[in-house]
XYZ file of C-alpha atoms in Angstrom:
389
model
C -14.887 14.070 32.219
C -11.516 14.095 30.385
C -10.883 14.552 26.685
C -11.043 11.623 24.318
C -7.632 10.062 23.445
C -6.258 11.556 20.182
C -5.420 8.972 17.575
C -3.193 10.486 14.879
C -3.248 8.661 11.523
C -0.481 9.320 8.986
C -1.015 8.902 5.224
C 1.496 9.627 2.451
C 0.179 7.809 -0.683
C -3.080 7.128 -2.527
C -2.853 3.388 -2.077
C -2.150 3.646 1.624
C -5.066 6.068 2.178
C -7.441 3.720 0.423
C -6.394 0.929 2.784
C -6.543 3.145 5.870
C -9.959 4.584 5.111
C -11.994 1.992 7.019
C -9.745 2.551 10.046
C -10.060 6.333 9.737
C -13.802 6.172 9.400
C -14.129 3.857 12.381
C -11.991 6.082 14.581
C -13.860 9.206 13.385
C -17.266 7.571 14.310
C -16.031 6.308 17.715
C -17.565 8.197 20.624
C -14.530 7.591 22.804
C -11.710 8.455 20.383
C -10.631 11.650 18.552
C -9.165 11.400 15.020
C -6.236 13.573 13.891
C -5.382 12.900 10.226
C -1.898 13.947 9.051
C -1.378 14.133 5.247
C 2.133 14.104 3.709
C 4.279 12.733 0.883
C 2.862 12.220 -2.640
C -0.589 13.398 -1.565
C 0.658 17.007 -1.578
C 2.620 16.753 -4.850
C 0.634 17.900 -7.952
C 2.967 16.089 -10.381
C 2.184 12.833 -8.544
C -1.575 13.388 -8.795
C -2.247 15.740 -5.867
C -4.203 12.969 -4.211
C -5.010 15.037 -1.180
C -8.112 15.885 -3.269
C -9.288 12.329 -2.854
C -9.092 12.730 0.936
C -11.042 15.986 0.751
C -13.713 14.308 -1.442
C -13.963 11.521 1.141
C -15.029 14.166 3.631
C -12.309 13.340 6.180
C -11.048 16.393 8.111
C -7.280 16.987 7.796
C -5.575 18.087 10.971
C -2.126 18.753 9.417
C -0.426 18.815 6.013
C 3.319 18.120 6.083
C 4.980 18.746 2.752
C 8.200 16.734 2.438
C 8.759 17.012 -1.337
C 10.053 20.571 -1.881
C 11.131 19.766 -5.444
C 8.079 17.657 -6.231
C 8.749 14.204 -7.649
C 12.395 15.207 -8.300
C 13.058 15.250 -4.519
C 15.397 12.431 -3.526
C 14.023 9.976 -0.964
C 16.898 10.754 1.459
C 16.081 14.471 1.354
C 12.323 13.837 1.792
C 12.956 11.486 4.718
C 15.137 14.135 6.409
C 12.435 16.792 6.004
C 9.775 14.325 7.264
C 11.751 13.525 10.427
C 12.226 17.174 11.272
C 8.630 18.280 10.555
C 6.918 15.319 12.188
C 9.144 15.792 15.263
C 8.091 19.415 15.510
C 4.430 18.547 15.075
C 4.367 15.669 17.567
C 6.277 17.689 20.122
C 3.606 20.400 19.902
C 0.463 18.248 19.745
C 1.313 15.070 21.701
C -1.296 12.664 20.287
C -1.929 9.571 22.428
C -1.228 7.061 19.598
C 0.155 7.401 16.071
C -1.293 4.879 13.522
C 0.846 4.045 10.475
C 0.541 1.485 7.676
C 3.225 -0.216 5.690
C 6.815 0.468 4.980
C 7.620 3.606 3.012
C 10.411 5.989 3.916
C 8.009 8.791 5.036
C 6.273 6.353 7.315
C 9.616 5.303 8.739
C 10.439 8.964 9.400
C 7.052 9.681 10.994
C 7.419 6.566 13.222
C 10.929 7.538 14.322
C 9.701 11.044 15.171
C 6.797 9.647 17.257
C 9.078 7.167 19.052
C 11.615 9.929 19.897
C 8.731 12.066 21.185
C 7.714 9.144 23.438
C 4.433 8.568 21.595
C 3.284 4.911 21.103
C 2.884 3.816 17.514
C 0.349 1.255 16.129
C 1.716 -0.369 13.009
C -0.421 -2.056 10.368
C 1.050 -4.644 7.939
C 4.288 -5.423 9.628
C 6.106 -8.799 9.434
C 5.946 -8.931 5.579
C 8.949 -9.219 3.286
C 9.740 -7.504 -0.008
C 13.264 -8.450 -0.848
C 13.461 -6.295 -3.975
C 12.740 -2.953 -2.293
C 14.200 -0.757 0.406
C 10.755 -0.953 1.999
C 12.054 -4.279 3.473
C 14.270 -2.660 6.075
C 12.038 0.324 6.656
C 9.242 -2.085 7.578
C 11.204 -4.030 10.189
C 12.630 -0.816 11.670
C 9.064 0.520 11.983
C 8.140 -2.720 13.805
C 10.829 -2.216 16.372
C 9.699 1.348 17.028
C 6.033 0.415 17.421
C 4.051 -0.617 20.503
C 1.105 -2.332 18.779
C 1.151 -4.464 15.665
C -1.544 -5.600 13.247
C -0.522 -8.344 10.840
C -2.384 -9.322 7.706
C -1.649 -13.064 8.013
C -0.772 -15.395 10.867
C 2.598 -16.059 9.342
C 3.407 -12.356 9.387
C 2.242 -12.211 13.057
C 4.752 -14.899 13.914
C 7.538 -13.012 12.158
C 6.793 -9.892 14.146
C 7.091 -11.902 17.332
C 10.356 -13.414 15.974
C 11.620 -9.799 15.827
C 11.278 -9.678 19.626
C 7.740 -8.204 20.034
C 5.567 -9.467 22.886
C 2.813 -11.805 21.518
C 0.058 -9.890 23.417
C 0.932 -6.782 21.424
C 0.780 -8.504 18.008
C -2.697 -9.059 16.456
C -3.757 -11.054 13.416
C -6.128 -8.540 11.848
C -6.272 -9.695 8.213
C -6.010 -7.429 5.215
C -7.657 -3.971 5.035
C -7.653 -4.463 1.241
C -9.886 -7.526 1.636
C -12.180 -5.464 3.820
C -12.451 -2.756 1.223
C -13.386 -5.243 -1.445
C -16.166 -6.592 0.770
C -17.526 -3.163 1.788
C -16.893 -0.546 -0.915
C -19.543 0.009 -3.603
C -18.653 -1.159 -7.058
C -18.911 1.440 -9.831
C -20.878 0.150 -12.865
C -18.768 -0.430 -15.962
C -20.377 2.325 -18.051
C -19.972 4.871 -15.222
C -16.377 3.895 -14.534
C -15.538 4.087 -18.259
C -16.908 7.603 -18.402
C -15.128 8.757 -15.252
C -11.621 7.565 -16.273
C -11.816 7.937 -20.074
C -11.074 4.307 -20.731
C -13.493 1.559 -21.830
C -13.738 -1.186 -19.165
C -16.611 -2.995 -20.900
C -14.136 -5.208 -22.845
C -11.109 -7.265 -21.806
C -8.204 -5.162 -20.567
C -5.187 -5.380 -18.326
C -4.727 -3.241 -15.141
C -1.087 -2.363 -14.659
C 0.995 -0.667 -11.905
C 4.779 -0.809 -12.054
C 7.060 0.709 -9.387
C 10.881 1.030 -9.285
C 12.804 -2.068 -8.026
C 15.015 -0.150 -5.591
C 17.243 -3.052 -4.590
C 17.514 -5.220 -7.641
C 19.884 -3.467 -9.959
C 17.175 -3.078 -12.609
C 17.009 0.500 -13.782
C 13.516 2.064 -13.839
C 13.896 2.930 -17.502
C 15.043 -0.633 -18.400
C 12.263 -2.245 -16.392
C 9.615 -0.069 -17.940
C 10.894 -0.764 -21.444
C 10.674 -4.540 -20.907
C 7.191 -4.282 -19.488
C 5.857 -2.042 -22.307
C 7.343 -4.346 -24.973
C 5.546 -7.331 -23.352
C 2.287 -5.427 -23.142
C 2.616 -4.683 -26.888
C 3.010 -8.346 -27.587
C -0.079 -9.209 -25.454
C -2.213 -6.960 -27.643
C -4.849 -6.107 -24.970
C -5.926 -2.606 -23.915
C -4.068 -1.432 -20.821
C -5.125 0.824 -17.986
C -2.098 2.098 -16.098
C -1.896 3.712 -12.657
C 1.180 5.790 -11.999
C 4.359 4.646 -10.235
C 4.991 5.835 -6.712
C 7.344 8.566 -5.448
C 10.339 6.243 -5.003
C 13.557 7.224 -6.801
C 12.980 6.246 -10.431
C 9.215 6.601 -10.328
C 9.295 9.672 -12.570
C 11.223 7.880 -15.316
C 8.689 5.029 -15.319
C 5.758 7.445 -15.573
C 7.409 9.338 -18.406
C 7.933 6.083 -20.351
C 4.332 5.004 -19.778
C 2.997 8.404 -20.703
C 4.944 8.326 -24.014
C 3.638 4.808 -24.642
C 0.025 5.796 -24.052
C 0.279 8.924 -26.254
C 1.004 6.666 -29.249
C -1.753 4.150 -28.600
C -5.551 4.530 -28.513
C -6.018 1.449 -26.319
C -3.764 2.528 -23.457
C -4.483 5.081 -20.696
C -2.455 6.328 -17.736
C -4.377 7.611 -14.713
C -2.237 9.199 -11.981
C -4.546 7.901 -9.262
C -7.857 5.993 -9.470
C -8.678 6.083 -5.748
C -9.695 3.035 -3.835
C -13.233 2.620 -5.206
C -12.349 3.101 -8.861
C -9.194 1.040 -8.524
C -10.916 -1.946 -6.962
C -13.794 -1.649 -9.466
C -11.249 -1.682 -12.309
C -9.556 -4.720 -10.756
C -12.930 -6.474 -10.633
C -13.509 -5.828 -14.344
C -10.007 -6.403 -15.720
C -8.758 -9.637 -17.299
C -5.618 -9.648 -15.183
C -3.475 -7.435 -12.929
C 0.085 -6.787 -14.128
C 3.088 -5.171 -12.439
C 4.845 -5.264 -9.089
C 2.457 -3.507 -6.769
C 1.524 -4.991 -3.396
C -2.126 -4.622 -4.347
C -1.673 -7.336 -6.992
C -0.483 -9.616 -4.179
C -2.892 -8.666 -1.381
C -6.140 -7.532 -2.968
C -6.376 -9.598 -6.147
C -6.754 -13.002 -4.383
C -10.022 -11.848 -2.794
C -11.392 -11.030 -6.293
C -9.920 -14.298 -7.608
C -8.223 -12.279 -10.320
C -5.041 -13.512 -12.075
C -2.027 -11.430 -11.201
C 1.419 -11.280 -12.957
C 4.098 -10.253 -10.458
C 7.149 -8.846 -12.282
C 10.667 -8.947 -10.858
C 11.806 -9.084 -7.230
C 10.108 -6.099 -5.614
C 7.504 -8.300 -3.912
C 9.715 -11.380 -3.372
C 8.982 -12.802 0.094
C 5.315 -11.868 0.316
C 2.782 -14.594 0.785
C 1.008 -15.096 -2.522
C -2.261 -16.704 -3.604
C -2.826 -19.367 -6.212
C -3.753 -16.551 -8.635
C -0.174 -15.179 -8.716
C 2.282 -15.775 -11.554
C 5.857 -14.683 -10.902
C 8.162 -13.711 -13.780
C 11.501 -12.004 -14.419
C 11.787 -8.387 -15.557
C 12.336 -9.470 -19.191
C 9.871 -8.979 -22.020
C 9.683 -12.630 -23.053
C 9.045 -13.838 -19.533
C 6.429 -11.095 -18.915
C 4.644 -11.814 -22.168
C 4.533 -15.540 -21.375
C 3.142 -14.812 -17.890
C 0.456 -12.528 -19.301
C -0.514 -15.202 -21.844
C -0.918 -17.716 -19.066
C -2.852 -15.295 -16.852
C -5.486 -14.483 -19.503
C -5.864 -18.106 -20.609
C -9.252 -19.749 -20.016
C -7.546 -22.601 -18.218
C -5.811 -20.392 -15.634
C -8.835 -18.096 -15.176
C -10.939 -21.167 -14.385
C -8.336 -22.637 -12.033
C -8.531 -19.700 -9.635
C -12.311 -19.300 -9.455
C -12.613 -21.216 -6.162
C -9.353 -20.158 -4.521
C -9.173 -18.770 -0.932
C -7.221 -15.598 -0.202
C -4.388 -15.928 2.321
C -5.246 -12.410 3.535
C -8.504 -13.093 5.282
C -12.083 -12.176 4.500
C -12.431 -8.628 5.878
C -13.046 -7.113 9.319
C -9.505 -5.834 9.902
C -10.543 -2.305 10.901
C -12.722 -3.595 13.718
C -9.838 -5.547 15.146
C -7.425 -2.618 14.809
C -9.637 0.096 16.331
C -10.880 -2.283 18.995
C -7.389 -2.984 20.169
C -6.374 0.673 20.103
C -9.446 1.633 22.161
C -8.722 -1.158 24.702
C -5.007 -0.447 25.015
C -4.652 3.329 24.418
C -4.477 4.306 28.103
C -1.855 1.711 29.007
C 0.439 1.888 25.976
C 4.043 2.897 26.404
C 7.112 3.159 24.193
C 9.078 1.079 26.713
C 9.353 -2.570 25.572
C 10.740 -5.880 26.787
C 12.359 -8.045 24.098
C 10.585 -11.410 23.596
C 12.980 -14.235 23.038
C 11.612 -16.992 20.765
C 12.589 -20.482 21.883
C 14.075 -22.063 18.775
C 17.355 -23.552 17.686
C 19.531 -21.448 15.395
C 20.886 -23.446 12.489
């Protein structure tokens, strides 16, 4: 009897790992597949939370750690991507996994995917076909799609867009959102326990805020953070912040938020909550504020009002709970006021999420199991029959 096919899963951020966890657990438990978890990026950077500790606490064995941030959070994205391409190429050349699983659209995932493709290893990509016009993730995502052999979209509209990019329909699956699955399956931490764990009182109304750099919009991280913090002051509610990501400008945002919290008793910055604590906090908060994809993808399942600031997430499919606003303190304050109003809170109580109802990991791992032995990096372009305007 031959060895089980090796499925390598790459994770570089706390949010991505939380989404990937049901896939990782399902592969790990599968009698016919072997898991190889590769940890990289912000996970291995102490100044960005050192979130590899969350992976270790989850009890998932780590096959390889690839450090791509030699200067910590001060490392430029271009330098980190170059290191990632080199190191993933070396590792994939040595180990030759049967499939590499990646999620999303960050630069380190782009580099890992490019390395796998150049090593002739098929890639299974989760969450392709989406658009985020305000971030460089936009072009990373579509490049990852073209280098991948299997695709798992979170909505049917995104599936169609992947096919529009020339991918064969039989290789493109509508899986739904892993975030929606987590909400349905992860245990909720009681308010009192969560308050104790994070040092912030979640028993009263509060806002949950995550703000990342807008890398394609011309809004400086420092300027964007200043507008957001001024609006939060005007709102007058306690705020639980999670840290910005490792994109260029993330450090400046975190410094501004840290200084803001040091001067206020009702504001707290946590580098990383982890999936269970984050989703528990989202369940208890009055509204989600910022420009994180989680506010777009996860909050509709919880029917939680979400204020989406600026253009980072422009193009994503949004639920009825979403309120878009400009990166300007008056606009943000007005959006927050609307989000926490009784009228708006009531209006989203019966909404349906556009990202499905859970079960994505079963679709993903089932397709990988079925296709692993026949996958190849060679592809035929699929031409969509439509009239170009």
